[in-house]
Short mmCIF file of C-alpha atoms and ligand atoms in Angstrom, two decimals:
data_model
loop_
_atom_site.label_atom_id
_atom_site.label_comp_id
_atom_site.label_asym_id
_atom_site.label_seq_id
_atom_site.Cartn_x
_atom_site.Cartn_y
_atom_site.Cartn_z
CA GLU A 1351 119.40 61.57 102.79
CA SER A 1352 118.65 63.06 106.22
CA THR A 1353 115.43 62.10 107.93
CA ASN A 1354 115.84 64.23 111.12
CA PRO A 1355 114.38 67.75 110.90
CA MET A 1356 117.71 69.67 111.47
CA GLY A 1357 119.32 67.65 108.75
CA ILE A 1358 116.50 68.36 106.40
CA LEU A 1359 117.14 72.08 106.84
CA GLU A 1360 120.79 71.61 106.42
CA GLU A 1361 120.53 69.68 103.13
CA ASN A 1362 117.69 71.64 101.47
CA GLU A 1363 117.93 75.30 102.58
CA SER A 1364 120.49 77.76 101.38
CA GLN A 1365 123.35 77.92 103.84
CA VAL A 1366 122.65 81.72 104.25
CA ARG A 1367 120.07 80.77 107.01
CA SER A 1368 121.30 82.05 110.25
CA TYR A 1369 118.59 81.70 113.01
CA SER A 1370 118.20 78.01 112.51
CA ARG A 1371 121.90 77.85 113.30
CA SER A 1372 121.76 80.09 116.41
CA PHE A 1373 118.73 78.21 117.75
CA PRO A 1374 119.24 74.63 116.70
CA THR A 1375 115.91 73.08 117.29
CA ILE A 1376 112.51 72.83 115.37
CA PHE A 1377 110.01 75.19 116.85
CA LYS A 1378 106.29 74.34 116.91
CA LYS A 1379 104.03 76.51 118.92
CA ALA A 1380 104.09 79.99 120.56
CA LYS A 1381 101.77 82.05 122.78
CA GLY A 1382 102.61 85.45 124.23
CA HIS A 1383 106.17 85.48 125.33
CA THR A 1384 106.59 81.69 125.22
CA ILE A 1385 107.85 79.48 122.27
CA TRP A 1386 107.74 75.61 122.38
CA ASP A 1387 109.88 73.39 120.24
CA ALA A 1388 108.81 70.06 118.77
CA ASP A 1389 110.19 68.28 121.79
CA GLY A 1390 107.94 70.32 124.07
CA ASN A 1391 110.76 72.51 125.59
CA ALA A 1392 109.50 75.98 126.48
CA TYR A 1393 111.62 79.08 125.81
CA ILE A 1394 111.04 82.71 126.97
CA ASP A 1395 111.21 84.79 123.93
CA PHE A 1396 113.60 87.75 124.36
CA PHE A 1397 113.85 88.12 120.66
CA ALA A 1398 110.28 88.59 119.47
CA GLY A 1399 110.95 88.13 115.80
CA ALA A 1400 113.65 90.78 115.87
CA GLY A 1401 111.02 93.31 117.05
CA ALA A 1402 108.14 92.03 114.79
CA LEU A 1403 106.15 90.67 117.82
CA ASN A 1404 105.78 93.55 120.17
CA TYR A 1405 102.36 92.15 121.16
CA GLY A 1406 103.75 88.65 121.48
CA HIS A 1407 102.68 85.41 119.66
CA ASN A 1408 99.20 84.67 118.59
CA HIS A 1409 97.50 87.36 120.66
CA ASP A 1410 93.92 86.55 121.21
CA GLU A 1411 92.48 89.80 120.17
CA MET A 1412 94.20 89.85 116.76
CA LYS A 1413 93.61 86.09 116.33
CA LYS A 1414 89.89 86.64 116.73
CA VAL A 1415 89.60 89.21 114.03
CA LEU A 1416 91.78 87.29 111.69
CA ILE A 1417 89.65 84.12 112.08
CA ASP A 1418 86.51 86.11 111.63
CA TYR A 1419 87.97 87.86 108.45
CA LEU A 1420 88.88 84.48 106.97
CA GLN A 1421 85.59 82.85 107.96
CA ASN A 1422 83.65 85.47 106.12
CA ASP A 1423 85.63 85.34 102.92
CA TYR A 1424 86.52 88.99 103.17
CA ILE A 1425 89.35 90.02 100.80
CA SER A 1426 92.68 88.75 101.54
CA HIS A 1427 94.71 89.99 98.69
CA SER A 1428 93.65 92.84 96.52
CA LEU A 1429 96.87 94.58 95.36
CA ASP A 1430 96.17 98.20 96.51
CA MET A 1431 92.48 98.23 95.72
CA GLY A 1432 90.28 99.96 98.27
CA THR A 1433 88.93 97.55 100.80
CA GLU A 1434 86.94 98.12 104.04
CA ALA A 1435 89.92 96.75 105.92
CA ARG A 1436 92.12 99.44 104.46
CA VAL A 1437 89.66 102.19 105.09
CA ASP A 1438 89.31 101.05 108.65
CA PHE A 1439 93.08 100.99 109.10
CA LEU A 1440 93.62 104.43 107.72
CA GLN A 1441 90.97 105.86 109.99
CA THR A 1442 92.32 104.03 113.00
CA PHE A 1443 95.89 105.09 112.36
CA LYS A 1444 94.90 108.66 112.07
CA LYS A 1445 92.74 108.68 115.10
CA VAL A 1446 94.79 106.54 117.41
CA VAL A 1447 98.37 107.24 116.32
CA LEU A 1448 98.68 110.58 114.40
CA GLU A 1449 96.17 112.92 115.88
CA PRO A 1450 97.02 112.52 119.61
CA ARG A 1451 100.75 113.11 118.71
CA ASN A 1452 99.93 116.15 116.55
CA LEU A 1453 101.42 114.51 113.53
CA ASP A 1454 100.29 114.92 110.00
CA TYR A 1455 101.47 112.23 107.52
CA LYS A 1456 100.05 110.66 104.30
CA VAL A 1457 100.26 106.79 104.68
CA MET A 1458 101.93 104.88 101.89
CA PHE A 1459 101.99 101.08 101.69
CA PRO A 1460 105.37 100.48 100.06
CA GLY A 1461 105.51 96.70 99.95
CA PRO A 1462 105.50 94.11 102.76
CA THR A 1463 108.90 94.56 104.49
CA GLY A 1464 111.15 96.94 106.34
CA ALA A 1465 113.48 97.19 103.30
CA ASN A 1466 110.57 98.17 101.17
CA THR A 1467 109.73 101.21 103.27
CA VAL A 1468 113.38 102.24 103.38
CA GLU A 1469 113.59 101.93 99.60
CA SER A 1470 110.48 104.08 99.15
CA ALA A 1471 111.75 106.69 101.60
CA LEU A 1472 115.09 107.02 99.80
CA LYS A 1473 113.26 107.22 96.54
CA ILE A 1474 110.75 109.92 97.40
CA ALA A 1475 113.49 112.10 99.03
CA ARG A 1476 115.51 111.89 95.76
CA LYS A 1477 112.42 112.68 93.76
CA VAL A 1478 111.35 115.66 95.92
CA THR A 1479 114.77 117.21 96.24
CA GLY A 1480 116.14 116.34 92.86
CA ARG A 1481 119.44 115.35 94.70
CA GLU A 1482 121.04 111.93 94.81
CA LEU A 1483 123.21 111.61 97.84
CA VAL A 1484 121.91 110.21 101.11
CA ILE A 1485 123.73 110.58 104.49
CA SER A 1486 123.51 107.66 106.87
CA PHE A 1487 125.37 106.72 110.06
CA THR A 1488 128.03 104.43 111.33
CA ASN A 1489 126.52 101.07 112.41
CA ALA A 1490 123.26 101.80 110.71
CA PHE A 1491 121.07 99.00 109.50
CA HIS A 1492 118.30 99.66 107.10
CA GLY A 1493 117.70 96.33 105.18
CA MET A 1494 119.15 94.06 102.53
CA THR A 1495 117.91 95.39 99.23
CA ILE A 1496 120.55 97.35 97.26
CA GLY A 1497 119.20 100.72 98.16
CA ALA A 1498 118.68 99.93 101.80
CA LEU A 1499 122.01 98.26 102.03
CA SER A 1500 123.71 101.30 100.53
CA VAL A 1501 122.78 103.22 103.65
CA THR A 1502 123.61 100.21 105.89
CA ALA A 1503 127.05 100.52 107.53
CA ASN A 1504 127.98 96.92 107.68
CA SER A 1505 130.83 95.80 105.41
CA PHE A 1506 129.99 92.03 105.94
CA LYS A 1507 126.39 92.56 104.67
CA ARG A 1508 127.45 94.86 101.98
CA HIS A 1509 129.95 92.32 100.74
CA GLY A 1510 126.92 90.11 100.10
CA ALA A 1511 125.95 92.55 97.32
CA GLY A 1512 129.16 91.73 95.56
CA MET A 1513 129.79 95.31 94.43
CA PRO A 1514 130.40 98.77 95.82
CA LEU A 1515 127.26 100.71 96.63
CA SER A 1516 127.26 104.32 95.95
CA ASN A 1517 125.59 107.78 96.42
CA THR A 1518 125.79 107.48 100.15
CA VAL A 1519 127.98 108.93 102.89
CA SER A 1520 128.27 107.33 106.33
CA MET A 1521 128.76 109.90 109.16
CA PRO A 1522 129.64 109.18 112.80
CA PHE A 1523 126.44 108.49 114.85
CA ASP A 1524 125.90 110.12 118.10
CA ASP A 1525 128.64 109.10 120.54
CA TYR A 1526 130.58 107.23 117.83
CA ILE A 1527 133.70 109.12 118.59
CA GLU A 1528 134.32 109.33 122.29
CA ASP A 1529 134.48 112.86 123.72
CA SER A 1530 133.80 114.34 120.28
CA CYS A 1531 130.66 115.98 118.86
CA SER A 1532 129.60 114.10 115.81
CA LEU A 1533 127.04 116.85 115.15
CA ALA A 1534 129.88 119.44 114.60
CA TYR A 1535 131.38 116.94 112.14
CA LEU A 1536 128.12 116.80 110.19
CA GLU A 1537 127.66 120.45 110.28
CA LYS A 1538 131.08 121.08 108.95
CA TYR A 1539 130.56 118.58 106.15
CA LEU A 1540 127.33 120.25 105.08
CA GLU A 1541 128.65 123.79 105.10
CA ASP A 1542 131.79 122.72 103.19
CA LYS A 1543 131.26 124.35 99.77
CA GLY A 1544 134.91 124.57 98.77
CA SER A 1545 135.45 120.90 98.42
CA GLY A 1546 132.48 120.40 96.22
CA VAL A 1547 130.71 118.27 98.68
CA ALA A 1548 127.22 117.38 97.34
CA LEU A 1549 124.21 118.37 99.33
CA PRO A 1550 122.19 115.27 100.27
CA ALA A 1551 118.51 114.51 99.50
CA ALA A 1552 118.08 112.96 102.79
CA ILE A 1553 119.57 111.98 106.17
CA ILE A 1554 118.34 108.58 107.42
CA LEU A 1555 118.71 107.43 110.95
CA GLU A 1556 117.51 105.00 113.65
CA THR A 1557 117.03 106.78 117.09
CA VAL A 1558 118.18 103.49 118.66
CA GLN A 1559 120.37 101.42 116.36
CA GLY A 1560 119.10 97.80 116.71
CA GLU A 1561 121.32 95.66 114.52
CA GLY A 1562 124.21 98.06 114.96
CA GLY A 1563 124.56 97.48 118.72
CA ILE A 1564 121.75 99.20 120.63
CA ASN A 1565 123.23 102.62 120.25
CA ALA A 1566 120.66 105.16 121.45
CA ALA A 1567 120.98 108.68 120.14
CA SER A 1568 120.54 111.58 122.52
CA LYS A 1569 117.62 114.11 122.27
CA GLU A 1570 120.10 116.90 121.70
CA TRP A 1571 121.79 115.01 118.81
CA LEU A 1572 118.46 114.15 117.19
CA GLN A 1573 117.26 117.86 117.50
CA GLY A 1574 120.66 118.95 116.09
CA VAL A 1575 120.34 116.62 113.03
CA GLU A 1576 116.72 117.98 112.48
CA LYS A 1577 117.96 121.55 112.67
CA LEU A 1578 120.55 120.86 109.96
CA CYS A 1579 117.94 119.26 107.79
CA ARG A 1580 115.70 122.27 108.05
CA GLN A 1581 118.66 124.56 107.44
CA TYR A 1582 119.75 122.86 104.20
CA ASP A 1583 116.32 121.57 103.07
CA ILE A 1584 117.28 117.99 103.55
CA LEU A 1585 114.56 115.38 104.23
CA LEU A 1586 114.85 113.77 107.54
CA ILE A 1587 113.97 110.10 107.42
CA VAL A 1588 113.61 108.15 110.73
CA ASP A 1589 113.73 104.35 110.25
CA ASP A 1590 111.44 103.24 113.04
CA VAL A 1591 111.21 99.66 111.63
CA GLN A 1592 112.64 98.21 114.75
CA ALA A 1593 112.38 100.99 117.33
CA GLY A 1594 108.83 101.95 116.57
CA CYS A 1595 105.43 100.65 117.64
CA GLY A 1596 106.21 101.08 121.28
CA ARG A 1597 109.58 99.31 121.33
CA THR A 1598 111.35 102.15 123.01
CA GLY A 1599 108.45 103.10 125.32
CA THR A 1600 106.46 105.49 123.03
CA PHE A 1601 104.66 104.64 119.84
CA PHE A 1602 107.26 106.34 117.69
CA SER A 1603 110.85 106.15 119.07
CA PHE A 1604 111.33 109.93 118.31
CA GLU A 1605 108.52 111.23 120.40
CA PRO A 1606 110.62 112.14 123.58
CA SER A 1607 112.97 114.17 121.42
CA GLY A 1608 110.17 116.30 119.91
CA ILE A 1609 111.61 116.00 116.30
CA LYS A 1610 109.10 115.77 113.49
CA PRO A 1611 110.70 113.64 110.62
CA ASP A 1612 109.71 114.19 107.00
CA VAL A 1613 109.40 110.51 106.39
CA VAL A 1614 108.91 107.65 108.82
CA CYS A 1615 109.57 104.11 108.04
CA LEU A 1616 107.46 101.44 109.91
CA SER A 1617 107.23 97.66 109.59
CA LYS A 1618 107.86 94.66 111.86
CA SER A 1619 105.32 95.15 114.63
CA ILE A 1620 102.95 97.41 112.69
CA GLY A 1621 101.53 94.18 111.34
CA GLY A 1622 100.35 93.37 114.92
CA TYR A 1623 100.46 89.60 114.52
CA GLY A 1624 103.81 89.04 112.80
CA LEU A 1625 102.17 89.33 109.41
CA PRO A 1626 104.08 91.30 106.80
CA LEU A 1627 103.18 94.99 106.62
CA ALA A 1628 105.15 98.16 106.15
CA LEU A 1629 104.13 101.78 106.02
CA THR A 1630 105.96 104.84 104.83
CA LEU A 1631 104.65 108.01 106.45
CA ILE A 1632 105.22 111.10 104.32
CA LYS A 1633 104.59 114.75 105.27
CA PRO A 1634 101.76 115.84 102.92
CA GLU A 1635 103.93 118.34 101.10
CA TYR A 1636 106.28 115.56 99.97
CA ASP A 1637 103.57 113.21 98.80
CA GLN A 1638 104.61 113.90 95.20
CA TRP A 1639 104.44 110.55 93.42
CA GLY A 1640 101.82 110.31 90.66
CA PRO A 1641 99.62 107.18 90.64
CA GLY A 1642 101.79 104.18 89.72
CA GLU A 1643 105.20 105.77 90.26
CA HIS A 1644 105.83 103.47 93.05
CA ASN A 1645 103.98 100.16 93.26
CA GLY A 1646 104.20 96.51 94.31
CA THR A 1647 102.09 93.32 94.28
CA PHE A 1648 102.03 92.82 98.04
CA ARG A 1649 101.38 96.37 99.17
CA GLY A 1650 98.98 96.22 102.05
CA ASN A 1651 98.05 92.70 102.69
CA ASN A 1652 94.55 92.89 104.04
CA LEU A 1653 95.05 90.19 106.73
CA ALA A 1654 98.06 92.07 108.04
CA ILE A 1655 96.02 95.28 107.82
CA VAL A 1656 93.13 93.84 109.92
CA ALA A 1657 95.43 92.63 112.59
CA ALA A 1658 97.24 95.94 112.59
CA SER A 1659 94.02 97.99 113.04
CA LYS A 1660 93.14 95.66 115.94
CA ALA A 1661 96.52 96.03 117.55
CA LEU A 1662 96.26 99.85 117.40
CA LYS A 1663 92.76 99.72 118.91
CA THR A 1664 93.73 97.33 121.65
CA PHE A 1665 97.07 98.74 122.78
CA TRP A 1666 97.19 102.47 121.75
CA SER A 1667 93.66 103.89 122.26
CA ASN A 1668 94.84 105.20 125.67
CA ASP A 1669 98.25 105.40 127.43
CA THR A 1670 97.72 102.47 129.87
CA PHE A 1671 99.80 100.11 127.70
CA GLN A 1672 102.49 102.57 127.11
CA LYS A 1673 102.81 103.36 130.85
CA ASN A 1674 102.99 99.63 131.59
CA VAL A 1675 105.79 99.26 129.04
CA GLN A 1676 107.65 102.15 130.51
CA GLY A 1677 107.37 100.69 134.05
CA LYS A 1678 108.73 97.28 132.96
CA SER A 1679 111.62 99.00 131.05
CA VAL A 1680 112.94 100.23 134.29
CA VAL A 1681 113.32 96.62 135.49
CA ILE A 1682 115.29 95.81 132.36
CA SER A 1683 117.56 98.96 132.62
CA GLU A 1684 118.26 98.43 136.38
CA THR A 1685 118.98 94.76 135.94
CA LEU A 1686 121.33 95.17 132.96
CA GLN A 1687 123.05 97.96 134.86
CA SER A 1688 123.57 95.60 137.75
CA PHE A 1689 124.99 92.91 135.46
CA ALA A 1690 127.51 95.42 134.13
CA GLU A 1691 128.54 96.35 137.67
CA ASN A 1692 128.47 92.93 139.31
CA TYR A 1693 130.36 91.06 136.51
CA PRO A 1694 133.37 93.20 135.83
CA GLU A 1695 134.89 90.27 133.81
CA LEU A 1696 132.43 91.19 131.03
CA LYS A 1697 133.82 94.76 130.79
CA ALA A 1698 130.26 95.53 129.88
CA GLU A 1699 128.12 98.58 129.44
CA ALA A 1700 124.28 98.66 129.62
CA ARG A 1701 122.73 100.24 126.70
CA GLY A 1702 119.40 101.22 125.12
CA ARG A 1703 115.99 102.39 125.92
CA GLY A 1704 112.50 100.77 126.72
CA PHE A 1705 112.28 97.19 125.49
CA MET A 1706 115.30 97.65 123.22
CA GLN A 1707 118.38 97.18 125.59
CA GLY A 1708 121.46 95.09 125.89
CA ILE A 1709 124.87 94.84 127.43
CA ALA A 1710 127.83 95.65 125.20
CA CYS A 1711 130.68 93.35 126.33
CA GLY A 1712 134.32 94.29 126.11
CA VAL A 1713 135.52 90.65 125.86
CA GLU A 1714 135.57 88.99 122.37
CA GLY A 1715 132.94 86.22 121.79
CA ILE A 1716 131.29 86.59 125.27
CA ALA A 1717 127.97 88.01 124.23
CA GLU A 1718 127.60 85.07 121.74
CA LYS A 1719 128.46 82.73 124.54
CA ILE A 1720 125.87 84.33 126.94
CA CYS A 1721 123.09 83.85 124.22
CA GLU A 1722 124.15 80.18 123.71
CA GLU A 1723 124.03 79.63 127.47
CA ALA A 1724 120.65 81.39 127.61
CA PHE A 1725 119.28 79.20 124.84
CA SER A 1726 120.34 76.02 126.67
CA ARG A 1727 118.46 77.44 129.83
CA GLY A 1728 115.30 78.34 127.93
CA VAL A 1729 115.67 81.95 126.89
CA ILE A 1730 115.92 83.06 123.30
CA MET A 1731 118.04 86.15 122.70
CA GLU A 1732 120.40 87.38 120.03
CA THR A 1733 123.56 89.44 119.67
CA SER A 1734 123.95 92.63 117.74
CA GLY A 1735 126.72 95.15 116.96
CA PRO A 1736 129.55 94.97 114.40
CA GLN A 1737 131.44 92.30 116.47
CA SER A 1738 128.30 90.72 117.86
CA GLU A 1739 129.46 92.25 121.05
CA VAL A 1740 126.05 93.10 122.49
CA ALA A 1741 123.82 90.62 124.13
CA LYS A 1742 120.47 92.21 123.05
CA LEU A 1743 116.99 91.93 124.67
CA LEU A 1744 113.81 92.53 122.60
CA PRO A 1745 111.10 90.88 124.62
CA PRO A 1746 107.44 91.20 123.63
CA LEU A 1747 106.02 94.43 125.20
CA THR A 1748 103.21 92.28 126.53
CA ILE A 1749 105.48 90.04 128.64
CA THR A 1750 104.48 89.72 132.26
CA GLU A 1751 106.75 91.19 134.80
CA GLU A 1752 107.10 87.77 136.32
CA ALA A 1753 108.40 86.21 133.11
CA LEU A 1754 110.65 89.19 132.48
CA VAL A 1755 112.28 88.73 135.73
CA GLN A 1756 112.52 85.01 135.26
CA GLY A 1757 114.24 85.55 131.78
CA LEU A 1758 116.59 88.15 133.32
CA ASN A 1759 117.51 85.67 136.11
CA ILE A 1760 118.28 83.05 133.43
CA MET A 1761 120.39 85.68 131.59
CA GLU A 1762 122.43 86.20 134.87
CA GLU A 1763 122.91 82.46 135.15
CA SER A 1764 124.12 82.45 131.53
CA ILE A 1765 126.52 85.29 132.26
CA LYS A 1766 127.93 83.28 135.15
CA ALA A 1767 128.41 80.19 132.93
CA ALA A 1768 129.86 82.29 130.10
CA ILE A 1769 132.58 83.82 132.26
CA GLU A 1770 133.54 80.53 134.04
N1 PMP B 710 115.39 98.91 109.30
C1 PMP B 710 115.71 98.47 110.54
C2 PMP B 710 115.99 99.49 111.57
C3 PMP B 710 115.77 97.12 110.76
O1 PMP B 710 116.09 96.75 112.04
C4 PMP B 710 115.44 96.16 109.80
C5 PMP B 710 115.43 94.74 110.03
N2 PMP B 710 116.10 94.21 111.12
C6 PMP B 710 115.09 96.68 108.53
C7 PMP B 710 115.15 98.07 108.29
C8 PMP B 710 114.74 95.82 107.40
O2 PMP B 710 113.59 95.11 107.58
P1 PMP B 710 113.12 93.84 106.76
O3 PMP B 710 114.07 92.69 107.28
O4 PMP B 710 111.66 93.51 107.05
O5 PMP B 710 113.43 94.13 105.28
#
């Protein structure tokens, strides 16, 4: 039997684990944008819990309210009973997030994870429209439960379900087909009555595909999809699980496009402190479930809710934080652009928006190599895309410009090492 920590993981955990393989060390402590392993090595976190730690690790403001909450024996778990924490969160969300953006949604707590909010969104769209089909897009990622997986365009992950998944159609995402308008394709599909094509209940999309390779949809494409949804009475679901909570430079990723989705899925960073929380935002007219038609034991964990309220109050009460994030985003995009130009060996293209960017490399295996080299130099980053061809950056939004530049410099060193 193994006595070293890596060996204990190896022997006792299912082999499905992946991040302990990508980052082969035992981590111990974390603060802000830094993680330390058990041997005391420090790493700059360009991964941020796959977008769950937009405000960094163990943020003091949220930590304070959590400690206070625990100290006072306030209610931690209560199913979906009314608690003061929940009332405060709903008021805060309305005042800080919805009203300033002129958005009107009912808030539903679907269960603790991203997949839970996606499931609930698909279910409510089917209930409201009485239709079954859902349209999603090439390279989409929406979660690992059977419903969420059925709209996820990743054959490797779908293979894990061991069976075909039905009632969904995958359409080309914006720019999927070079020099061709994927919107026209979608339009043609919807208007095709002769072939007996079923009208969908919903169209679900990410405005920037995270797992699928940092593919950012254009404003025009998003507006075009919304228009088709209105024309055919199809619900538009935006999955903002990864791209939301400021990740792309505005609280909701769809704000710059001006679209108003019927349902919005939020999770990951909405919990504020990395605690599990998900929200499904539903336009009031579609809030059609009766009590008990959708439930779950861990809907709305009060600790996560308390941290979430504090995060909204701390970062989103005015636009200072958002402006700061947008400023630092320019540093990322300019640097990645320069990598693509200065290292033609990568055959790379810089992609993404805000704090959700990456370089898509045209040489097989090179993005993975860059991430490995980065890890050995003290930066944690991951790949994404169907062939793991994108070296992806998801730093905490709270990272200092100094650490951001330092991490990007390490990334450049890693690129040099990878192409050697
Ligand atoms: N939607 C998107 C866009 C995601 O990126 C993810 C997670 N990577 C999910 C849904 C699923 O979230 P969870 O892993 O919490 O179920």
